[in-house]
């Protein structure tokens, strides 16, 4: 009969085969199966709209590395003395801090997305430059400093933060190598054979201070500095995905681990506990919480999104069936909302109400989409396409030069494509079907390569407008002063929407009008516009994004206004 507990516990002897050891093995195997199932599910859904913004590849990499360390922790008690202390040293010194560093990098994504979405509120024309090549001088690609500067200018804030984390990881590895040499030297002086096992608690204490110092410092900075600072920075974010709650849980869960681990290593009062709850086990609750929050929250959002799509599809089908049976055509056109069977959801607001908002006063919807749903690029795209069509009519009716008017409109369309559609230049490209994107890429791809190259003086956050560098935004407006974290101002924002700049009101889109003088540095000078370019170039993308906004963002926005009293 198997004893549940070995009286000696973890005593650096032979393997433990008691019930407690077996239960640890069974638990970690079952949990690992669940873990990899969840990781696979998220990877298969990595292009889902609610997942794309989360930097899911980095998130999965971080939890995978942490899970290796977690798995090894659960093997320490069953293996007992057969688990080499040197292996435990390197796993804790590399896997844990590297996993924590990557996890910290991906945890910044909410703050970065929120800030960049806030930037969409008051900067009309932001895009990421493409790499340009200079052929002479000291700043040529032959110099590593140029290549670094080029990468720095092109990369996003998240990429720069990951670069800092990478530097920290390199420092960590170098520190660990130095500490390991010092530890081996101490053990050699203490007369320990090089079999990888520490034979006494005193020698364990000799090895730990120098060998564990880099890991301790790294974990201390994350748990008591970077993590709480991140919580403070995101305290005012109120996203619908509970991303802020996920981040807070992951940070708070890791705080007790380091102090308890230090206490278990360096104090005698934990001796009886360490026999069965080995010292690294104090990290387990925090690590499991970090993994579960990283995996479960996105999965729940995917399921909710699918459920909402099913409910919307069913509601539309029920409404259409009822409409055909009753032949009641007045239902659609009679008011700003159409009553449809959506169960507990109540009323579903009509497409006409969205059209009216986009044509007249869309500022409240824009703030809501950018600050709460974190998808403000969809509203900006819809508004810009509508203004593009209006500008098309005005331009061709007021200009006698057909070629010049066509180039003006091509610039207008190109500015939309570069800043909101292109996968490499748009900070947040809209989510459209591949055939639709391919068609737009075939029209604007070559021109994008001409206008979006990195030039001297341009930056990622506020690049010089290569489409029309002579036409820059005017003075900031009331909308530009709205910050996403200032949710306490949003009710007033909804009821008294601010005015927007002339850039929006006049639909100039940073475009040269037919009467402006030619620019000698114009990258599109002499460019042959594709014959397929016309006023309907964005129709397919507009239809796709509009339907998505109507069925999701618009319904939630109108319900939010109703429940919060923002529209009163």
Coordinates of C-alpha atoms in Angstrom, one line a residue:
X1 CA 0.0 0.0 0.0
X2 CA 1.3 3.4 -1.0
X3 CA 1.8 5.8 1.9
X4 CA 0.4 9.3 1.3
X5 CA 3.4 11.0 2.9
X6 CA 7.0 9.9 3.1
X7 CA 8.1 10.8 6.7
X8 CA 11.4 12.1 5.4
X9 CA 9.8 14.3 2.8
X10 CA 12.2 16.1 0.5
X11 CA 15.5 15.0 2.1
X12 CA 17.8 14.7 -0.9
X13 CA 17.5 10.9 -0.7
X14 CA 16.0 8.5 -3.2
X15 CA 12.9 9.2 -5.2
X16 CA 9.6 9.8 -3.4
X17 CA 6.9 7.4 -4.5
X18 CA 4.3 8.3 -1.9
X19 CA 0.8 9.4 -2.6
X20 CA 1.7 13.1 -2.3
X21 CA 4.4 12.7 -5.0
X22 CA 2.0 10.8 -7.3
X23 CA -0.7 13.4 -6.8
X24 CA 1.7 16.1 -7.9
X25 CA 2.7 14.2 -11.0
X26 CA -1.0 13.5 -11.9
X27 CA -1.9 17.2 -11.3
X28 CA 0.9 18.6 -13.5
X29 CA 0.2 16.2 -16.3
X30 CA -3.5 17.0 -16.4
X31 CA -2.8 20.7 -16.1
X32 CA -0.2 20.5 -18.9
X33 CA -2.7 18.8 -21.2
X34 CA -5.2 21.6 -20.5
X35 CA -2.5 24.2 -20.9
X36 CA -1.3 23.1 -24.3
X37 CA -5.0 22.6 -25.4
X38 CA -5.7 26.3 -24.5
X39 CA -2.5 27.5 -26.2
X40 CA -3.4 25.6 -29.4
X41 CA -6.9 27.0 -29.4
X42 CA -5.5 30.6 -29.1
X43 CA -2.9 30.0 -31.8
X44 CA -5.6 28.7 -34.2
X45 CA -7.7 31.8 -33.4
X46 CA -4.7 34.2 -33.5
X47 CA -6.3 36.2 -36.4
X48 CA -9.6 36.7 -34.5
X49 CA -10.4 40.4 -34.1
X50 CA -10.3 40.3 -30.2
X51 CA -7.0 38.4 -30.3
X52 CA -4.9 40.3 -32.9
X53 CA -4.4 43.3 -30.6
X54 CA -3.1 41.2 -27.7
X55 CA 0.3 40.2 -29.2
X56 CA -0.7 36.6 -28.6
X57 CA 2.5 35.2 -30.1
X58 CA 4.6 36.9 -27.4
X59 CA 2.0 36.0 -24.7
X60 CA 2.2 32.3 -25.6
X61 CA 5.9 32.3 -25.8
X62 CA 6.1 33.8 -22.3
X63 CA 3.7 31.3 -20.7
X64 CA 5.3 28.4 -22.5
X65 CA 8.7 29.3 -21.0
X66 CA 7.1 29.8 -17.5
X67 CA 5.4 26.4 -17.9
X68 CA 8.7 24.6 -18.3
X69 CA 9.8 26.0 -15.0
X70 CA 6.4 25.2 -13.4
X71 CA 6.6 21.6 -14.6
X72 CA 10.1 21.1 -13.2
X73 CA 8.9 22.5 -9.8
X74 CA 6.4 19.7 -9.6
X75 CA 9.1 17.2 -10.3
X76 CA 11.4 18.3 -7.4
X77 CA 9.6 16.5 -4.6
X78 CA 9.0 13.2 -6.5
X79 CA 12.6 13.0 -7.8
X80 CA 14.0 14.2 -4.5
X81 CA 17.7 13.7 -4.4
X82 CA 17.7 12.4 -8.0
X83 CA 16.9 15.9 -9.2
X84 CA 20.3 17.6 -9.7
X85 CA 20.6 20.9 -7.9
X86 CA 22.6 22.3 -10.8
X87 CA 19.6 21.7 -13.1
X88 CA 17.3 23.4 -10.7
X89 CA 19.8 26.3 -10.5
X90 CA 19.9 26.9 -14.2
X91 CA 16.1 26.4 -14.7
X92 CA 15.3 29.0 -12.1
X93 CA 18.1 31.3 -13.2
X94 CA 17.1 31.2 -16.9
X95 CA 13.6 30.0 -17.5
X96 CA 11.9 31.9 -14.7
X97 CA 13.5 35.4 -15.3
X98 CA 13.3 35.1 -19.1
X99 CA 9.7 34.0 -18.9
X100 CA 8.9 36.8 -16.5
X101 CA 10.6 39.3 -18.7
X102 CA 8.6 38.2 -21.8
X103 CA 5.5 38.1 -19.8
X104 CA 6.2 41.6 -18.6
X105 CA 6.7 42.8 -22.2
X106 CA 3.4 41.4 -23.4
X107 CA 1.6 42.7 -20.3
X108 CA 2.5 46.2 -21.5
X109 CA 0.3 45.7 -24.6
X110 CA -2.9 47.0 -23.0
X111 CA -1.2 50.2 -22.0
X112 CA 0.4 50.6 -25.4
X113 CA -2.9 49.9 -27.3
X114 CA -4.8 52.3 -25.2
X115 CA -2.3 55.1 -25.7
X116 CA -2.2 54.5 -29.5
X117 CA -6.0 54.3 -29.7
X118 CA -6.1 57.6 -27.8
X119 CA -3.7 59.0 -30.4
X120 CA -6.2 58.1 -33.1
X121 CA -8.6 60.6 -31.5
X122 CA -6.5 63.7 -32.4
X123 CA -4.0 62.7 -35.1
X124 CA -5.5 62.0 -38.4
X125 CA -2.6 60.7 -40.4
X126 CA -0.3 58.3 -38.6
X127 CA 1.5 55.4 -40.3
X128 CA 4.6 53.4 -39.8
X129 CA 7.3 54.2 -42.4
X130 CA 8.7 51.5 -44.6
X131 CA 12.4 51.0 -44.8
X132 CA 14.2 53.3 -47.2
X133 CA 17.8 52.9 -48.5
X134 CA 20.3 55.6 -48.7
X135 CA 23.2 54.9 -51.1
X136 CA 26.0 57.2 -49.8
X137 CA 27.5 58.8 -46.8
X138 CA 28.2 57.5 -43.3
X139 CA 24.5 56.6 -42.8
X140 CA 24.5 53.7 -45.2
X141 CA 23.3 50.2 -44.3
X142 CA 26.9 49.1 -44.0
X143 CA 27.0 50.8 -40.6
X144 CA 25.4 48.9 -37.7
X145 CA 24.4 52.2 -36.1
X146 CA 22.4 53.1 -39.2
X147 CA 20.6 49.7 -39.1
X148 CA 19.9 50.1 -35.4
X149 CA 18.5 53.7 -36.0
X150 CA 16.4 52.4 -38.9
X151 CA 14.9 49.7 -36.8
X152 CA 14.4 52.1 -33.9
X153 CA 12.5 54.6 -36.1
X154 CA 10.3 51.9 -37.7
X155 CA 9.5 49.8 -34.7
X156 CA 6.4 50.3 -32.5
X157 CA 6.5 51.2 -28.8
X158 CA 5.8 47.6 -28.1
X159 CA 8.8 46.6 -30.2
X160 CA 11.0 49.1 -28.4
X161 CA 9.9 47.8 -25.0
X162 CA 10.6 44.2 -26.2
X163 CA 14.1 45.5 -27.1
X164 CA 14.7 46.7 -23.6
X165 CA 13.5 43.4 -22.2
X166 CA 15.9 41.6 -24.6
X167 CA 18.8 43.7 -23.2
X168 CA 17.7 42.8 -19.7
X169 CA 17.7 39.1 -20.6
X170 CA 21.2 39.3 -22.1
X171 CA 22.4 41.0 -18.8
X172 CA 20.6 38.3 -16.9
X173 CA 22.3 35.5 -18.7
X174 CA 25.7 37.2 -18.3
X175 CA 25.1 37.7 -14.6
X176 CA 24.0 34.1 -14.2
X177 CA 27.1 32.9 -15.9
X178 CA 29.3 35.0 -13.6
X179 CA 27.3 34.0 -10.5
X180 CA 27.5 30.3 -11.4
X181 CA 31.3 30.5 -11.6
X182 CA 31.4 32.2 -8.2
X183 CA 29.1 29.6 -6.8
X184 CA 31.2 26.7 -8.1
X185 CA 34.3 28.4 -6.6
X186 CA 32.6 28.6 -3.2
X187 CA 31.5 25.0 -3.3
X188 CA 34.9 23.9 -4.3
X189 CA 36.4 25.7 -1.3
X190 CA 33.8 24.1 0.9
X191 CA 35.0 20.7 -0.3
X192 CA 31.8 19.6 -2.2
X193 CA 32.3 17.1 -4.9
X194 CA 31.2 18.1 -8.4
X195 CA 28.3 15.7 -8.6
X196 CA 25.7 18.5 -8.8
X197 CA 24.1 17.8 -5.3
X198 CA 24.3 20.0 -2.3
X199 CA 24.9 17.8 0.7
X200 CA 23.8 20.1 3.6
X201 CA 21.6 23.1 4.3
X202 CA 24.7 25.1 5.2
X203 CA 26.2 24.6 1.8
X204 CA 22.8 25.4 0.3
X205 CA 23.0 28.8 2.0
X206 CA 26.5 29.3 0.7
X207 CA 25.5 28.7 -2.9
X208 CA 22.3 30.7 -2.9
X209 CA 23.3 34.3 -2.2
X210 CA 25.7 34.6 -5.2
X211 CA 23.9 32.2 -7.5
X212 CA 20.4 33.4 -7.0
X213 CA 21.1 37.1 -6.8
X214 CA 20.3 38.0 -10.5
X215 CA 17.0 36.1 -10.4
X216 CA 16.0 37.6 -7.1
X217 CA 16.7 41.1 -8.4
X218 CA 14.8 40.5 -11.6
X219 CA 11.7 39.1 -9.8
X220 CA 11.8 41.8 -7.2
X221 CA 11.8 44.5 -9.9
X222 CA 8.9 42.9 -11.7
X223 CA 6.8 42.1 -8.6
X224 CA 7.4 45.3 -6.6
X225 CA 8.2 48.0 -9.2
X226 CA 7.3 47.3 -12.8
X227 CA 4.1 45.4 -12.1
X228 CA 2.5 47.8 -9.6
X229 CA 3.6 50.8 -11.8
X230 CA 1.8 49.1 -14.7
X231 CA -1.3 48.7 -12.6
X232 CA -1.2 52.4 -11.7
X233 CA -0.8 53.4 -15.4
X234 CA -3.8 51.3 -16.5
X235 CA -6.0 52.2 -13.6
X236 CA -8.4 54.4 -15.6
X237 CA -8.8 52.1 -18.6
X238 CA -12.3 50.6 -18.9
X239 CA -12.1 48.1 -21.8
X240 CA -15.0 45.7 -22.6
X241 CA -12.6 42.7 -22.8
X242 CA -11.7 42.8 -19.0
X243 CA -8.1 43.1 -20.2
X244 CA -7.3 45.5 -17.3
X245 CA -8.6 42.9 -14.8
X246 CA -6.5 40.2 -16.4
X247 CA -3.4 42.4 -16.1
X248 CA -4.1 43.2 -12.4
X249 CA -4.7 39.6 -11.5
X250 CA -1.5 38.5 -13.2
X251 CA 0.6 41.1 -11.4
X252 CA -1.0 40.8 -7.9
X253 CA -0.7 37.0 -8.0
X254 CA 3.0 37.1 -8.4
X255 CA 3.7 39.4 -5.5
X256 CA 3.8 36.9 -2.5
X257 CA 6.1 34.4 -4.3
X258 CA 9.5 36.1 -4.0
X259 CA 9.3 37.0 -0.3
X260 CA 8.0 33.6 0.7
X261 CA 10.7 31.9 -1.4
X262 CA 13.4 34.0 0.3
X263 CA 12.0 33.2 3.7
X264 CA 11.9 29.5 3.0
X265 CA 15.5 29.5 1.8
X266 CA 17.1 31.7 4.4
X267 CA 15.1 31.0 7.6
X268 CA 14.9 27.9 9.8
X269 CA 11.3 28.4 10.6
X270 CA 10.3 27.0 7.2
X271 CA 12.2 23.7 7.7
X272 CA 9.2 21.6 8.5
X273 CA 7.3 23.1 5.6
X274 CA 10.1 22.7 3.1
X275 CA 10.0 18.9 3.6
X276 CA 6.8 18.7 1.6
X277 CA 6.3 22.2 0.1
X278 CA 9.7 22.6 -1.5
X279 CA 11.0 26.1 -1.8
X280 CA 10.2 26.8 -5.5
X281 CA 6.6 25.8 -4.9
X282 CA 6.0 29.3 -3.5
X283 CA 6.1 30.5 -7.0
X284 CA 3.4 28.0 -8.2
X285 CA 0.2 30.0 -7.3
X286 CA 1.5 33.1 -9.0
X287 CA 2.7 31.2 -12.1
X288 CA -0.6 29.3 -12.5
X289 CA -2.6 32.5 -12.1
X290 CA -0.4 34.2 -14.7
X291 CA -0.9 31.3 -17.2
X292 CA -4.6 30.9 -16.6
X293 CA -5.4 34.7 -16.9
X294 CA -3.3 34.9 -20.1
X295 CA -5.2 31.9 -21.6
X296 CA -8.7 32.0 -20.2
X297 CA -9.6 35.7 -20.6
X298 CA -8.9 35.7 -24.4
X299 CA -10.7 32.3 -24.8
X300 CA -13.8 33.7 -23.0
X301 CA -13.8 36.8 -25.2
X302 CA -13.6 34.6 -28.4
X303 CA -16.6 32.5 -27.1
X304 CA -18.6 35.7 -26.3
X305 CA -17.8 37.1 -29.7
X306 CA -19.0 33.9 -31.4
X307 CA -22.1 33.9 -29.3
X308 CA -22.9 37.5 -30.1
X309 CA -22.4 36.7 -33.8
X310 CA -24.8 33.8 -33.5
X311 CA -27.4 36.0 -31.7
X312 CA -27.1 38.7 -34.2
X313 CA -27.5 36.3 -37.2
X314 CA -30.5 34.7 -35.6
X315 CA -32.0 38.1 -34.8
X316 CA -31.6 39.2 -38.4
X317 CA -33.1 36.0 -39.6
X318 CA -36.1 36.2 -37.3
X319 CA -36.7 39.9 -38.2
X320 CA -36.5 39.2 -41.9
X321 CA -38.9 36.3 -41.6
X322 CA -41.3 38.3 -39.6
X323 CA -41.0 41.2 -42.0
X324 CA -41.7 39.0 -45.0
X325 CA -44.7 37.4 -43.3
X326 CA -46.3 40.7 -42.3
X327 CA -45.1 42.6 -45.4
X328 CA -44.5 45.6 -43.1
X329 CA -42.0 47.8 -44.8
X330 CA -42.6 50.7 -42.4
X331 CA -40.7 48.9 -39.6
X332 CA -37.3 49.7 -41.1
X333 CA -37.8 53.3 -42.1
X334 CA -40.1 54.6 -39.4
X335 CA -37.6 55.2 -36.6
X336 CA -34.0 55.2 -35.4
X337 CA -34.2 51.7 -34.1
X338 CA -35.8 48.4 -35.3
X339 CA -37.1 46.0 -32.7
X340 CA -35.8 42.5 -33.3
X341 CA -36.0 39.4 -31.3
X342 CA -32.7 39.1 -29.5
X343 CA -33.8 37.5 -26.3
X344 CA -32.5 39.3 -23.2
X345 CA -30.7 41.8 -25.4
X346 CA -33.9 43.7 -26.1
X347 CA -33.8 46.0 -29.1
X348 CA -31.3 46.0 -31.9
X349 CA -30.5 49.4 -33.4
X350 CA -30.9 49.8 -37.1
X351 CA -28.3 50.4 -39.8
X352 CA -30.0 53.7 -40.6
X353 CA -29.2 55.0 -37.1
X354 CA -25.5 54.2 -37.7
X355 CA -25.5 55.9 -41.1
X356 CA -27.0 59.0 -39.5
X357 CA -24.3 59.0 -36.8
X358 CA -21.5 58.6 -39.4
X359 CA -22.8 61.4 -41.6
X360 CA -23.4 64.0 -38.8
X361 CA -22.0 63.5 -35.3
X362 CA -19.7 60.6 -34.9
X363 CA -17.3 62.0 -32.2
X364 CA -19.0 60.2 -29.4
X365 CA -18.9 56.9 -31.2
X366 CA -15.2 57.5 -32.1
X367 CA -14.3 58.1 -28.4
X368 CA -16.2 55.0 -27.3
X369 CA -14.6 52.8 -29.9
X370 CA -11.1 54.1 -29.2
X371 CA -11.3 54.2 -25.4
X372 CA -13.5 51.3 -24.5
X373 CA -13.5 48.8 -27.4
X374 CA -10.0 49.7 -28.5
X375 CA -10.9 49.5 -32.2
X376 CA -11.3 53.2 -33.2
X377 CA -9.6 52.6 -36.5
X378 CA -12.9 51.1 -37.8
X379 CA -14.9 54.3 -37.2
X380 CA -12.1 56.4 -38.7
X381 CA -12.1 54.3 -41.8
X382 CA -15.8 54.5 -42.3
X383 CA -15.8 58.3 -41.9
X384 CA -12.9 58.8 -44.2
X385 CA -14.4 56.7 -46.9
X386 CA -17.6 58.6 -46.7
X387 CA -15.7 61.9 -47.0
X388 CA -13.6 60.5 -49.8
X389 CA -16.8 59.9 -51.8
X390 CA -18.0 63.4 -51.1
X391 CA -14.7 64.9 -52.1
X392 CA -14.7 62.9 -55.3
X393 CA -17.9 64.6 -56.4
X394 CA -16.7 68.1 -55.4
X395 CA -13.3 67.6 -57.0
X396 CA -14.4 66.5 -60.4
X397 CA -17.2 69.0 -60.5
X398 CA -15.0 72.0 -59.7
X399 CA -11.8 71.1 -61.7
X400 CA -11.3 71.3 -65.4
X401 CA -8.1 69.3 -65.3
X402 CA -9.2 65.7 -65.3
X403 CA -5.7 64.2 -64.7
X404 CA -5.0 66.6 -61.8
X405 CA -8.3 65.9 -60.2
X406 CA -7.7 62.1 -60.6
X407 CA -4.3 62.4 -58.9
X408 CA -5.8 64.4 -56.1
X409 CA -8.3 61.7 -55.4
X410 CA -5.7 59.0 -55.7
X411 CA -3.7 60.8 -53.0
X412 CA -6.8 60.9 -50.8
X413 CA -7.4 57.2 -51.3
X414 CA -3.7 56.4 -50.8
X415 CA -3.7 58.3 -47.5
X416 CA -6.6 56.1 -46.3
X417 CA -4.9 52.9 -47.4
X418 CA -1.5 53.7 -45.9
X419 CA -2.8 54.8 -42.5
X420 CA -5.7 52.4 -42.0
X421 CA -5.5 49.4 -44.4
X422 CA -1.9 48.4 -45.2
X423 CA -0.6 45.7 -42.9
X424 CA 2.9 47.1 -42.7
X425 CA 2.2 50.9 -42.5
X426 CA -1.0 51.1 -40.5
X427 CA -0.6 51.0 -36.7
X428 CA -4.0 49.3 -36.5
X429 CA -5.0 48.0 -39.9
X430 CA -8.7 47.3 -40.3
X431 CA -9.8 43.6 -40.3
X432 CA -11.0 42.9 -43.8
X433 CA -11.2 39.7 -45.9
X434 CA -8.0 38.6 -47.8
X435 CA -9.5 39.0 -51.3
X436 CA -10.6 42.6 -50.5
X437 CA -7.2 43.4 -49.1
X438 CA -5.4 41.9 -52.1
X439 CA -7.5 44.0 -54.5
X440 CA -6.5 47.2 -52.6
X441 CA -2.9 46.1 -52.4
X442 CA -2.8 45.7 -56.2
X443 CA -4.0 49.3 -56.6
X444 CA -2.0 51.1 -53.9
X445 CA 0.9 48.7 -53.2
X446 CA 3.5 50.4 -55.5
X447 CA 2.5 53.9 -54.5
X448 CA 2.7 52.9 -50.8
X449 CA 6.3 51.8 -51.3
X450 CA 7.1 55.3 -52.8
X451 CA 5.4 57.5 -50.2
X452 CA 6.0 55.5 -46.9
X453 CA 9.7 55.1 -47.0
X454 CA 11.8 56.2 -44.0
X455 CA 13.1 59.7 -44.6
X456 CA 15.4 61.9 -42.5
X457 CA 13.4 63.7 -39.8
X458 CA 10.4 61.3 -39.8
X459 CA 9.4 59.2 -36.8
X460 CA 7.1 56.4 -36.1
X461 CA 4.7 58.4 -33.9
X462 CA 4.5 61.5 -36.0
X463 CA 6.0 60.7 -39.4
X464 CA 6.5 63.4 -42.0
X465 CA 3.6 63.1 -44.4
X466 CA 5.1 61.5 -47.5
X467 CA 1.7 61.6 -49.3
X468 CA 1.5 65.4 -49.1
X469 CA 4.4 66.7 -46.9
X470 CA 3.3 70.3 -47.6
X471 CA 0.0 70.0 -45.9
X472 CA 0.2 69.4 -42.1
X473 CA -2.6 69.3 -39.5
X474 CA -4.0 72.5 -38.1
X475 CA -4.3 73.5 -34.5
X476 CA -5.6 70.9 -32.0
X477 CA -9.3 70.7 -31.5
X478 CA -11.5 69.8 -28.5
X479 CA -11.5 66.2 -29.6
X480 CA -7.7 66.1 -29.6
X481 CA -7.7 67.0 -25.9
X482 CA -9.8 63.9 -24.9
X483 CA -7.7 61.2 -23.3
X484 CA -8.9 57.6 -23.2
X485 CA -8.1 57.2 -19.5
X486 CA -10.3 60.2 -18.7
X487 CA -13.5 58.1 -18.6
X488 CA -15.1 60.5 -16.1
X489 CA -15.3 63.1 -18.9
X490 CA -17.0 60.8 -21.4
X491 CA -20.6 61.4 -20.4
X492 CA -20.2 65.1 -21.1
X493 CA -18.4 64.2 -24.3
X494 CA -21.4 62.2 -25.5
X495 CA -24.0 64.8 -24.8
X496 CA -21.9 67.8 -26.1
X497 CA -19.6 66.5 -28.8
X498 CA -16.6 68.7 -29.6
X499 CA -16.0 70.3 -32.9
X500 CA -13.3 68.9 -35.1
X501 CA -10.5 70.5 -37.1
X502 CA -10.8 71.7 -40.6
X503 CA -8.8 68.7 -41.7
X504 CA -11.9 66.6 -40.9
X505 CA -14.6 69.1 -41.7
X506 CA -13.2 69.9 -45.1
X507 CA -12.1 66.3 -45.8
X508 CA -8.7 67.5 -47.0
X509 CA -6.9 64.4 -45.8
X510 CA -3.6 66.1 -46.2
X511 CA -4.1 66.3 -50.0
X512 CA -3.0 68.8 -52.5
X513 CA -5.9 70.6 -54.0
X514 CA -6.0 71.2 -57.8
X515 CA -4.9 74.8 -57.3
X516 CA -1.8 74.1 -55.1
X517 CA 1.7 74.6 -56.7
X518 CA 3.6 71.5 -57.6
X519 CA 6.0 70.1 -55.1
X520 CA 9.6 69.3 -56.4
X521 CA 10.0 66.6 -53.7
X522 CA 6.6 64.9 -54.5
X523 CA 7.2 61.1 -54.4
X524 CA 4.2 60.6 -56.7
X525 CA 5.3 63.0 -59.4
X526 CA 4.7 61.3 -62.7
X527 CA 3.1 58.3 -61.1
X528 CA 0.8 56.3 -63.4
X529 CA -2.5 55.7 -61.6
X530 CA -3.9 52.2 -62.1
X531 CA -6.9 52.1 -64.5
X532 CA -8.9 50.2 -61.9
X533 CA -8.9 53.1 -59.5
X534 CA -12.3 54.8 -59.2
X535 CA -14.7 56.2 -56.6
X536 CA -15.8 52.6 -55.6
X537 CA -12.4 51.4 -54.7
X538 CA -13.2 51.1 -51.0
X539 CA -16.8 49.8 -51.4
X540 CA -16.1 46.2 -50.5
X541 CA -13.9 47.1 -47.4
X542 CA -16.5 49.7 -46.4
X543 CA -19.3 47.2 -46.5
X544 CA -17.4 44.6 -44.5
X545 CA -16.3 47.1 -41.8
X546 CA -19.7 48.8 -41.6
X547 CA -21.5 45.5 -41.0
X548 CA -19.0 44.6 -38.3
X549 CA -19.4 48.0 -36.6
X550 CA -23.2 47.8 -36.8
X551 CA -23.6 44.3 -35.4
X552 CA -21.0 44.8 -32.6
X553 CA -19.7 48.3 -31.7
X554 CA -22.8 50.2 -32.6
X555 CA -25.1 48.0 -30.6
X556 CA -22.9 48.1 -27.5
X557 CA -22.3 51.9 -27.9
X558 CA -26.1 52.6 -28.0
X559 CA -26.7 50.3 -25.0
X560 CA -23.9 52.0 -23.2
X561 CA -25.3 55.4 -23.8
X562 CA -28.7 54.2 -22.6
X563 CA -27.5 52.6 -19.4
X564 CA -24.9 55.3 -18.5
X565 CA -27.2 58.2 -19.3
X566 CA -24.6 59.7 -21.6
X567 CA -27.2 60.5 -24.2
X568 CA -29.5 62.4 -21.8

